PDB file of C-alpha atoms in Angstrom:
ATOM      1  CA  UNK A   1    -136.860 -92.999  -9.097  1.00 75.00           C
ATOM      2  CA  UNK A   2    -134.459 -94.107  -6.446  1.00 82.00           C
ATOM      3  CA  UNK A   3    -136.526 -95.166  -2.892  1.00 81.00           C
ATOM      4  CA  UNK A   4    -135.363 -91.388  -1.283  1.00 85.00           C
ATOM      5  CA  UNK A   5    -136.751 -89.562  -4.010  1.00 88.00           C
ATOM      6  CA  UNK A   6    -139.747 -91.559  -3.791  1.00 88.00           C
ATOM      7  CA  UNK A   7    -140.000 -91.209  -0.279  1.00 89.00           C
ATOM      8  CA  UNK A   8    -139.708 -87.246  -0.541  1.00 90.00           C
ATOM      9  CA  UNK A   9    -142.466 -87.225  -3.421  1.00 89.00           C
ATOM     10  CA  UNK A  10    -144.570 -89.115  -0.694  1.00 90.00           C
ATOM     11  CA  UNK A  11    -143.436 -86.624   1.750  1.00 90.00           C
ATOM     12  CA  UNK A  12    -144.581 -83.876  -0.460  1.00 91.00           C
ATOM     13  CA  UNK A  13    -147.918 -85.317  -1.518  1.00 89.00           C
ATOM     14  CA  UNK A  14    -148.790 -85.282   2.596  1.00 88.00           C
ATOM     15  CA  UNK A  15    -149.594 -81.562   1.908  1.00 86.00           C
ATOM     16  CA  UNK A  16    -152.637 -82.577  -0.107  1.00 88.00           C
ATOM     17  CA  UNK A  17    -153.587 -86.031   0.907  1.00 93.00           C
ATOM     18  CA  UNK A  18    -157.145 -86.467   2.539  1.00 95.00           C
ATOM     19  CA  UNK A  19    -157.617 -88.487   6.076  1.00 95.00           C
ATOM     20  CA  UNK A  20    -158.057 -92.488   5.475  1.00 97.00           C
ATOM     21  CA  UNK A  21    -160.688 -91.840   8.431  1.00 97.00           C
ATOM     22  CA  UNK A  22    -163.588 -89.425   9.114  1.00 94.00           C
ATOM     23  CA  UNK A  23    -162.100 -85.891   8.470  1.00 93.00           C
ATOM     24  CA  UNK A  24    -163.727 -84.787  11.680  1.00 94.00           C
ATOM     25  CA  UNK A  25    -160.755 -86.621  13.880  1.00 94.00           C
ATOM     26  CA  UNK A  26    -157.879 -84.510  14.810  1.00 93.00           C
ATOM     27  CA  UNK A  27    -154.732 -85.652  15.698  1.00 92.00           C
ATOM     28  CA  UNK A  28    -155.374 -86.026  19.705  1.00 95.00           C
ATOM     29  CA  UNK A  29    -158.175 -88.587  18.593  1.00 97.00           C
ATOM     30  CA  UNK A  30    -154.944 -90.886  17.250  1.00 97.00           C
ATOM     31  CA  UNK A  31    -153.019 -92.796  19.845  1.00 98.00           C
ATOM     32  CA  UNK A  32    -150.034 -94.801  18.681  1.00 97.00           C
ATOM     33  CA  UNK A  33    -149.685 -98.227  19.538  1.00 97.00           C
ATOM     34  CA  UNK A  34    -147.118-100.898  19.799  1.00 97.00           C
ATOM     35  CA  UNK A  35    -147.553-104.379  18.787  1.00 96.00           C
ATOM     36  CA  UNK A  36    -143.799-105.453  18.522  1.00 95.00           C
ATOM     37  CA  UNK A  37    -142.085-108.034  20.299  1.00 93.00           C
ATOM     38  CA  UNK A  38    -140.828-105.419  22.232  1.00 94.00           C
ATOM     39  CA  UNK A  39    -144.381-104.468  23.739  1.00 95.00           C
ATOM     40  CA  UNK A  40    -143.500-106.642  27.450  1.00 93.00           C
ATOM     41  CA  UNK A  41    -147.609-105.951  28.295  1.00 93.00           C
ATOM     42  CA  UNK A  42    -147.766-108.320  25.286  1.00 91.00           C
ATOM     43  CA  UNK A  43    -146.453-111.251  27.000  1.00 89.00           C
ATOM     44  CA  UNK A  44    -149.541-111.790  29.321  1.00 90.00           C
ATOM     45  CA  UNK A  45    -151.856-111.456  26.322  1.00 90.00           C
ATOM     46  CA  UNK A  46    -152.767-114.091  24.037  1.00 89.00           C
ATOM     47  CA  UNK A  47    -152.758-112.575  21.137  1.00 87.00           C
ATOM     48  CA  UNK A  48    -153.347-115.268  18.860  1.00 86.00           C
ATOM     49  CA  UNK A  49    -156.984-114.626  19.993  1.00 91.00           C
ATOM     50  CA  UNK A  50    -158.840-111.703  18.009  1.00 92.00           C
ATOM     51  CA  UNK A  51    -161.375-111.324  21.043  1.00 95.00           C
ATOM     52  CA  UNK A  52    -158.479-110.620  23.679  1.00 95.00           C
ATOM     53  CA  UNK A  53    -155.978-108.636  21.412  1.00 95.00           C
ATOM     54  CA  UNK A  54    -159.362-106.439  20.774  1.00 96.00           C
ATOM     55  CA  UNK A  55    -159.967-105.900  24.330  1.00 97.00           C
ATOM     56  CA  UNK A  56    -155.952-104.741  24.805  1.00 96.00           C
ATOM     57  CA  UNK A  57    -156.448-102.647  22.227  1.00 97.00           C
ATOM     58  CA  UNK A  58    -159.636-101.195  23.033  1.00 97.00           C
ATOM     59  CA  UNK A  59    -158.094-100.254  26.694  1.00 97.00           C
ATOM     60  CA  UNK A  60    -155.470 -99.013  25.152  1.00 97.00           C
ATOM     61  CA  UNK A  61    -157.746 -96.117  23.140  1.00 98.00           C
ATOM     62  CA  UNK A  62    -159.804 -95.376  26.213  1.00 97.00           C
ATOM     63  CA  UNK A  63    -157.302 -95.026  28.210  1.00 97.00           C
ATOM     64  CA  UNK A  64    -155.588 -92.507  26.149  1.00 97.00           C
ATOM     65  CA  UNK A  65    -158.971 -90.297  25.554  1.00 97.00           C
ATOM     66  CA  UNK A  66    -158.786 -91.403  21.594  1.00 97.00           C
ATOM     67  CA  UNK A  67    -160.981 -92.863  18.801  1.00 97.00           C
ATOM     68  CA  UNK A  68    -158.088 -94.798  17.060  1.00 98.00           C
ATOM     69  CA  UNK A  69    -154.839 -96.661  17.212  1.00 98.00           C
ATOM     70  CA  UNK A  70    -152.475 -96.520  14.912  1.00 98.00           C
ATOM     71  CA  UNK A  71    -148.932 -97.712  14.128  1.00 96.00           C
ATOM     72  CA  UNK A  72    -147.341-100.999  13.268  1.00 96.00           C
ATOM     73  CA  UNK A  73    -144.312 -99.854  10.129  1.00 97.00           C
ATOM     74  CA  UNK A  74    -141.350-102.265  10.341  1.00 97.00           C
ATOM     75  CA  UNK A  75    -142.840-103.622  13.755  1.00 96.00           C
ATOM     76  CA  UNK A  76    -141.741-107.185  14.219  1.00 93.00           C
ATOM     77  CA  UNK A  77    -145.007-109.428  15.558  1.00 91.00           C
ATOM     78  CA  UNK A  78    -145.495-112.427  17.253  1.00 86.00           C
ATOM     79  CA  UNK A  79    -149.010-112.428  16.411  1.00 85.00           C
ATOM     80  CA  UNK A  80    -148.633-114.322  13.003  1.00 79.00           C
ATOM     81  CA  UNK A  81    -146.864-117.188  14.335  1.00 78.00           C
ATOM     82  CA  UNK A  82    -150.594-118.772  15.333  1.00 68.00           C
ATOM     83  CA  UNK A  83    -150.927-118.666  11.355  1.00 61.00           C
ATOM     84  CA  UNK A  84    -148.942-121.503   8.836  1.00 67.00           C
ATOM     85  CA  UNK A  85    -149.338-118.872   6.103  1.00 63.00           C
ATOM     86  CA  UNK A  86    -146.333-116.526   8.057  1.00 63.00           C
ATOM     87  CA  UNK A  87    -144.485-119.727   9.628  1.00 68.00           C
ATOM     88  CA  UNK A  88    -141.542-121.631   8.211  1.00 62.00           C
ATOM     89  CA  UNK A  89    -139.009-123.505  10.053  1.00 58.00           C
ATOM     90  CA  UNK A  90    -136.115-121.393   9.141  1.00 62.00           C
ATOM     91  CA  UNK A  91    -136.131-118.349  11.264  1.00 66.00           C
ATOM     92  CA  UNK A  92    -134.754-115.723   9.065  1.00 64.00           C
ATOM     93  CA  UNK A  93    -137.265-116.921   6.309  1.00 69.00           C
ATOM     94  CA  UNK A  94    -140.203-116.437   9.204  1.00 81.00           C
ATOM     95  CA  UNK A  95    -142.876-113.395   8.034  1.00 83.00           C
ATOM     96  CA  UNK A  96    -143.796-111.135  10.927  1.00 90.00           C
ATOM     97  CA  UNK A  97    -141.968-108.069   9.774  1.00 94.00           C
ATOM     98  CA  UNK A  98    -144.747-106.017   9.015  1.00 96.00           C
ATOM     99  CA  UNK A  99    -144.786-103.341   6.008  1.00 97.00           C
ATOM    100  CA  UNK A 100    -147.895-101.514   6.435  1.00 97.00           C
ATOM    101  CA  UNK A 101    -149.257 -98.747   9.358  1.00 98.00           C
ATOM    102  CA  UNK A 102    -152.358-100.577  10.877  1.00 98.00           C
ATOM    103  CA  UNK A 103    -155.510 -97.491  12.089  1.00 98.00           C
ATOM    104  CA  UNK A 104    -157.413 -99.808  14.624  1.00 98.00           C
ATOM    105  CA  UNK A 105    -160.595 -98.473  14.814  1.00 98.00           C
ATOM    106  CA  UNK A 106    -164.466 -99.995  14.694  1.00 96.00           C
ATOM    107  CA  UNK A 107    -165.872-102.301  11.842  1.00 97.00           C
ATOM    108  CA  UNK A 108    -167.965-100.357   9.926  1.00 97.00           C
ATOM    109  CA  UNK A 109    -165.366 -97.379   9.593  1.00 98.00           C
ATOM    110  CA  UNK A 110    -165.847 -95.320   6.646  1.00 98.00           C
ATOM    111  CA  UNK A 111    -161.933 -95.874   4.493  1.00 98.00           C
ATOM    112  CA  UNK A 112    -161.494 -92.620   2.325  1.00 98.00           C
ATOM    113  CA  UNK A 113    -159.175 -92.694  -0.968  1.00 97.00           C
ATOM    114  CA  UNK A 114    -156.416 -90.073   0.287  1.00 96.00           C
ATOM    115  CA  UNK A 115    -155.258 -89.572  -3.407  1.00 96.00           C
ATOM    116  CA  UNK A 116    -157.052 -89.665  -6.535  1.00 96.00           C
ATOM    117  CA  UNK A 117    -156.298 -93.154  -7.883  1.00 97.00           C
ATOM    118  CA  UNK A 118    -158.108 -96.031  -9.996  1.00 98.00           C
ATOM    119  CA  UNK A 119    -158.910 -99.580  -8.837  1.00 98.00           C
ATOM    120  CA  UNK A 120    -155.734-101.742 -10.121  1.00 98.00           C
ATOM    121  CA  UNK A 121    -157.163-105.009  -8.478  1.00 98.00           C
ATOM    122  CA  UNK A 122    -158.969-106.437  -5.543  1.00 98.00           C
ATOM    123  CA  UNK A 123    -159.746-109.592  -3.989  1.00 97.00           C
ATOM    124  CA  UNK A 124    -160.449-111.798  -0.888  1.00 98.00           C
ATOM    125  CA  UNK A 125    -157.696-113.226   0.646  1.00 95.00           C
ATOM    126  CA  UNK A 126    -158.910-115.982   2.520  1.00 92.00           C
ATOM    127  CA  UNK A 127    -156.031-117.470   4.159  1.00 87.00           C
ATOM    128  CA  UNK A 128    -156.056-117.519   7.629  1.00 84.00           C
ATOM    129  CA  UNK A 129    -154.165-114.373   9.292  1.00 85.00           C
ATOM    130  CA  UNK A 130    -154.474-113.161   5.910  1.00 91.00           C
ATOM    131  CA  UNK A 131    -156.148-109.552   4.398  1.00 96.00           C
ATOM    132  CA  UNK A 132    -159.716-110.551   4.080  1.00 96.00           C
ATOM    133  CA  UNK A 133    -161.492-108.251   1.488  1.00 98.00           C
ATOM    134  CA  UNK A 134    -158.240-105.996  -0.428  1.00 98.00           C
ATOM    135  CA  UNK A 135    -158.245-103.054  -2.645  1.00 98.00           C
ATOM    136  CA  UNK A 136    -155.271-101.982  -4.930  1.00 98.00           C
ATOM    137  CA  UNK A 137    -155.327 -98.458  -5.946  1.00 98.00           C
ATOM    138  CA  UNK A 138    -153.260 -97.259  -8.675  1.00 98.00           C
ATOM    139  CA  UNK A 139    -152.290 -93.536  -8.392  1.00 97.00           C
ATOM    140  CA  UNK A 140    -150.367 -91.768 -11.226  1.00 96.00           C
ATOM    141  CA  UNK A 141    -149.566 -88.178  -9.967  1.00 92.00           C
ATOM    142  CA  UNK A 142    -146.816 -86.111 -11.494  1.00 89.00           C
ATOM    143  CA  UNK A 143    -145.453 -88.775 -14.207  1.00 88.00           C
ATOM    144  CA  UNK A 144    -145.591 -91.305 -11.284  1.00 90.00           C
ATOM    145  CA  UNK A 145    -146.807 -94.495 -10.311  1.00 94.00           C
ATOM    146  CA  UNK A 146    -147.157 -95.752  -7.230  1.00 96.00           C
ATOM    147  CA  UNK A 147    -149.959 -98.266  -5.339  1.00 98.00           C
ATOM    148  CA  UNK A 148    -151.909 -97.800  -2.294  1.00 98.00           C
ATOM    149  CA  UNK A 149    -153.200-101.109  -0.633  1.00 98.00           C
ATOM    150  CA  UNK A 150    -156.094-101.198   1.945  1.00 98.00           C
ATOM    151  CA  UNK A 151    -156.856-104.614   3.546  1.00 97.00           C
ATOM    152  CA  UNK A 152    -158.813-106.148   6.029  1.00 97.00           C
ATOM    153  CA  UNK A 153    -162.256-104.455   4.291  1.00 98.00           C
ATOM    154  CA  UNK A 154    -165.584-105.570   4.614  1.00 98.00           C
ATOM    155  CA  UNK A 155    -167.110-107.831   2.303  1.00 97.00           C
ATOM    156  CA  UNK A 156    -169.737-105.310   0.849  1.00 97.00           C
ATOM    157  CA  UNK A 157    -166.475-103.478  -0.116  1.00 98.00           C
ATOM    158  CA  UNK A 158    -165.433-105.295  -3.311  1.00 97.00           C
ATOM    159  CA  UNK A 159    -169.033-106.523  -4.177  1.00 96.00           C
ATOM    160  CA  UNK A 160    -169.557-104.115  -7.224  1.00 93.00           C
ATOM    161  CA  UNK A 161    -165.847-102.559  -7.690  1.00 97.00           C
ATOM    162  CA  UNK A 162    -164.773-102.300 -11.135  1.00 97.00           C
ATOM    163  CA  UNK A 163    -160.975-102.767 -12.046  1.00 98.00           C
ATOM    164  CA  UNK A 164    -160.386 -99.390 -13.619  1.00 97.00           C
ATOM    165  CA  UNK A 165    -163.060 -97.254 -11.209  1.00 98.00           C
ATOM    166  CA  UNK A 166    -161.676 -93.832 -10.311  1.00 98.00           C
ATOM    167  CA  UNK A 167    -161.777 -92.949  -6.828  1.00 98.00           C
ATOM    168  CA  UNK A 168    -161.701 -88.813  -6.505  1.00 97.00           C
ATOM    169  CA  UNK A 169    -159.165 -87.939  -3.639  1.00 96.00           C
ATOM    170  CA  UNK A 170    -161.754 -87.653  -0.399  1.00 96.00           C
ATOM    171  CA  UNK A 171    -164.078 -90.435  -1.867  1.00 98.00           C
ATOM    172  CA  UNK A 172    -165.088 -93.693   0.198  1.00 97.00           C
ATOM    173  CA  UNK A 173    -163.895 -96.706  -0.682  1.00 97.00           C
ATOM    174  CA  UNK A 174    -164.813 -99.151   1.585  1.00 98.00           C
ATOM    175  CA  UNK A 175    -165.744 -99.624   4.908  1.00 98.00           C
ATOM    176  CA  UNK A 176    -163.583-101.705   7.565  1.00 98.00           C
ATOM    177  CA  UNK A 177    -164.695-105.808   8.182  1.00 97.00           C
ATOM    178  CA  UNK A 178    -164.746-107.816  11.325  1.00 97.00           C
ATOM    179  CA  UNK A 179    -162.470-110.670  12.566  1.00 94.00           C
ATOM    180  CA  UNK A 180    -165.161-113.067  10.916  1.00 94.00           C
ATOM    181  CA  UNK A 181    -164.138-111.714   7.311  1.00 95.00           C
ATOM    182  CA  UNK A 182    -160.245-109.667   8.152  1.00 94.00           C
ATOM    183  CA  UNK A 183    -158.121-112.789   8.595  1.00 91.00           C
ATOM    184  CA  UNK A 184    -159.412-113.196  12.441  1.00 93.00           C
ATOM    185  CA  UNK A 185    -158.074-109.714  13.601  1.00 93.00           C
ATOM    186  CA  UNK A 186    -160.075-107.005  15.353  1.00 95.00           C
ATOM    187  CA  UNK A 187    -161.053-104.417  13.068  1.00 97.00           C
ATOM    188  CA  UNK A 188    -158.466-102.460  11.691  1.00 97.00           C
ATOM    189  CA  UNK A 189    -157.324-101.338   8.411  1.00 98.00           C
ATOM    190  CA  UNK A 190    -153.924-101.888   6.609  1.00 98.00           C
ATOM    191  CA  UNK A 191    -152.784 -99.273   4.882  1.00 98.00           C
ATOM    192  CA  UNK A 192    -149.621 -99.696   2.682  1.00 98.00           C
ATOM    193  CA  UNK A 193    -147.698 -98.056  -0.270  1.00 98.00           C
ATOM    194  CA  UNK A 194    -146.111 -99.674  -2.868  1.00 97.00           C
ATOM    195  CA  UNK A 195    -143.909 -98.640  -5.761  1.00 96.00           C
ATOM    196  CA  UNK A 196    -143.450-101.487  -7.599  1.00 96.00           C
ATOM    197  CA  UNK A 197    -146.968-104.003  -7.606  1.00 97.00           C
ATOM    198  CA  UNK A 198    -144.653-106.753  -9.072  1.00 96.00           C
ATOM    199  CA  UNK A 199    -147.111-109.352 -10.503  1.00 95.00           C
ATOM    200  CA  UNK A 200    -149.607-109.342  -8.028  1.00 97.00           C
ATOM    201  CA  UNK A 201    -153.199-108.826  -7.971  1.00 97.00           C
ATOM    202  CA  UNK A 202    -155.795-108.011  -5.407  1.00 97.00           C
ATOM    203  CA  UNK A 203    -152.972-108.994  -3.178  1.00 97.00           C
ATOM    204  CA  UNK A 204    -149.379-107.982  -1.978  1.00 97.00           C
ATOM    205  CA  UNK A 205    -147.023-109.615   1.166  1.00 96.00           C
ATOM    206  CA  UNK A 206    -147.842-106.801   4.377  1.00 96.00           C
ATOM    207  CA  UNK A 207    -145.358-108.942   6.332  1.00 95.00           C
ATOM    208  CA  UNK A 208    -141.909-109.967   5.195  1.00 94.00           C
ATOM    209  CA  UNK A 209    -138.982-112.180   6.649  1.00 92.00           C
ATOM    210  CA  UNK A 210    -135.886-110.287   7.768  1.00 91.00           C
ATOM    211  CA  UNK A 211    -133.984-111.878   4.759  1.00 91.00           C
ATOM    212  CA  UNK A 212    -136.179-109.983   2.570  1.00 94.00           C
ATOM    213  CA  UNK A 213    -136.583-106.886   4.850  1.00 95.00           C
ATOM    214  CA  UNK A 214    -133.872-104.708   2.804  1.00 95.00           C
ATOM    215  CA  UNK A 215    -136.158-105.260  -0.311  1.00 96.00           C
ATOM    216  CA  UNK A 216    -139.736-104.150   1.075  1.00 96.00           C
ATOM    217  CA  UNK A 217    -138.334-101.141   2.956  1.00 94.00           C
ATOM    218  CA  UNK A 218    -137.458 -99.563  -0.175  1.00 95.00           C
ATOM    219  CA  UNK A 219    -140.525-100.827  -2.419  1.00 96.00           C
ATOM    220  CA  UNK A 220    -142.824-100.332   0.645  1.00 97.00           C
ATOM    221  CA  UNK A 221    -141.938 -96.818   2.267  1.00 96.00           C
ATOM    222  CA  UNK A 222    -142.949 -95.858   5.742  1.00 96.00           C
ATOM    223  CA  UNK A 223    -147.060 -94.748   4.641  1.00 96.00           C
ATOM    224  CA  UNK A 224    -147.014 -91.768   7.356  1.00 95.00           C
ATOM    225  CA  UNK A 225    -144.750 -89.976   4.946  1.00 93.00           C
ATOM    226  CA  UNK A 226    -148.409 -89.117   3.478  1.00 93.00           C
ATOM    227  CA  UNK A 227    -150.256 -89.544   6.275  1.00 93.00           C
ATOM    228  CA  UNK A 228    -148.520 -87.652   9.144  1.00 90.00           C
ATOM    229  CA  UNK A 229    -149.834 -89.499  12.137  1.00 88.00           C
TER     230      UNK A 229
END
């Protein structure tokens, strides 16, 4: 399936798809946020500290009347250059592109599976700036297969997960972790689509160089074509 009849099977799936968060929110309870280089408030924030960047952000939902922030697709982010895993010394081979749409919202947030889907893999990245507890969901609707990844979990959330375990569209997976278990983030969850999983498991890259941007933007479509934020 070429990447924009993928996209408009994602776009059609939106119809059906259940809320990653409490069903109860509506859409004034989202506020969209802006992380980018681009953001100038940015520049007086140190956001290589979780505790700061959580305050910005949390100032940022109150003063917009909402519960959650949410954005982040194809953003480019100086926030992983505090982190060797992103650097290099080669700008164009740098990682802060990044692939997924980040919901900012408390630790402790209920995650819901917004497809039916089975566990492909999950693990705990550990690096630093990295995912923290990850789940890999396969989904194979309408003869095809795509992958849903949700990072930046709680520990408790891949304690007794079973490769293979079917999640029922509407089900909780997993609940959201703090910065002591997320990579060193405030809480948030990464949500990302995938068509092709490659060889990886429990794991895929949520932030990609520009050399490799041309690549991920077709494997990793923009995930509010299902969501609709």
């Amino acid at each position: 399936m070429s990447s924009e009849l993928f996209s408009q099977f994602l776009n059609g799936l939106a119809i059906d798809s259940f809320p990653l968060l409490n069903p109860t929110l509506s859409f004034k309870d989202y506020v969209a946020l802006d992380l980018s280089i681009n953001n100038i408030e940015l520049q007086t924030i140190d956001v290589s500290s979780s505790e700061k960047l959580a305050l910005y952000i949390a100032n940022h939902i109150a003063k917009n009347n909402a519960s959650v922030a949410y954005g982040g697709y194809l953003e480019t982010r100086n926030i992983y250059n505090r982190s060797d895993y992103f650097n290099t010394s080669e700008e164009i081979l740098q990682r802060n592109i990044h692939l997924g749409l980040d919901l900012w919202i408390a630790s402790g947030t209920s995650i819901y599976s917004p497809l039916e889907g089975v566990v492909h893999s999950f693990k705990n990245n550990t690096n630093f700036g990295d995912y923290g507890p990850t789940i890999i969901l396969q989904h194979d609707i309408q003869d095809s297969r795509f992958y849903t990844l949700y990072g930046h979990l709680s520990l408790s959330s891949i304690v007794n997960l079973k490769v293979g375990q079917k999640f029922n569209k509407g089900d909780e997976i997993a609940t959201l972790g703090d910065a002591s278990v997320n990579g060193d983030y405030p809480p948030h969850l990464h949500f990302q689509i995938i068509k092709d999983i490659q060889h990886y498991v429990g794991d895929y890259p949520g932030v990609c160089s520009k050399q490799d941007l041309e690549f991920y933007k077709h494997n990793c479509p923009n995930p509010n074509l299902v969501l609709k934020l």
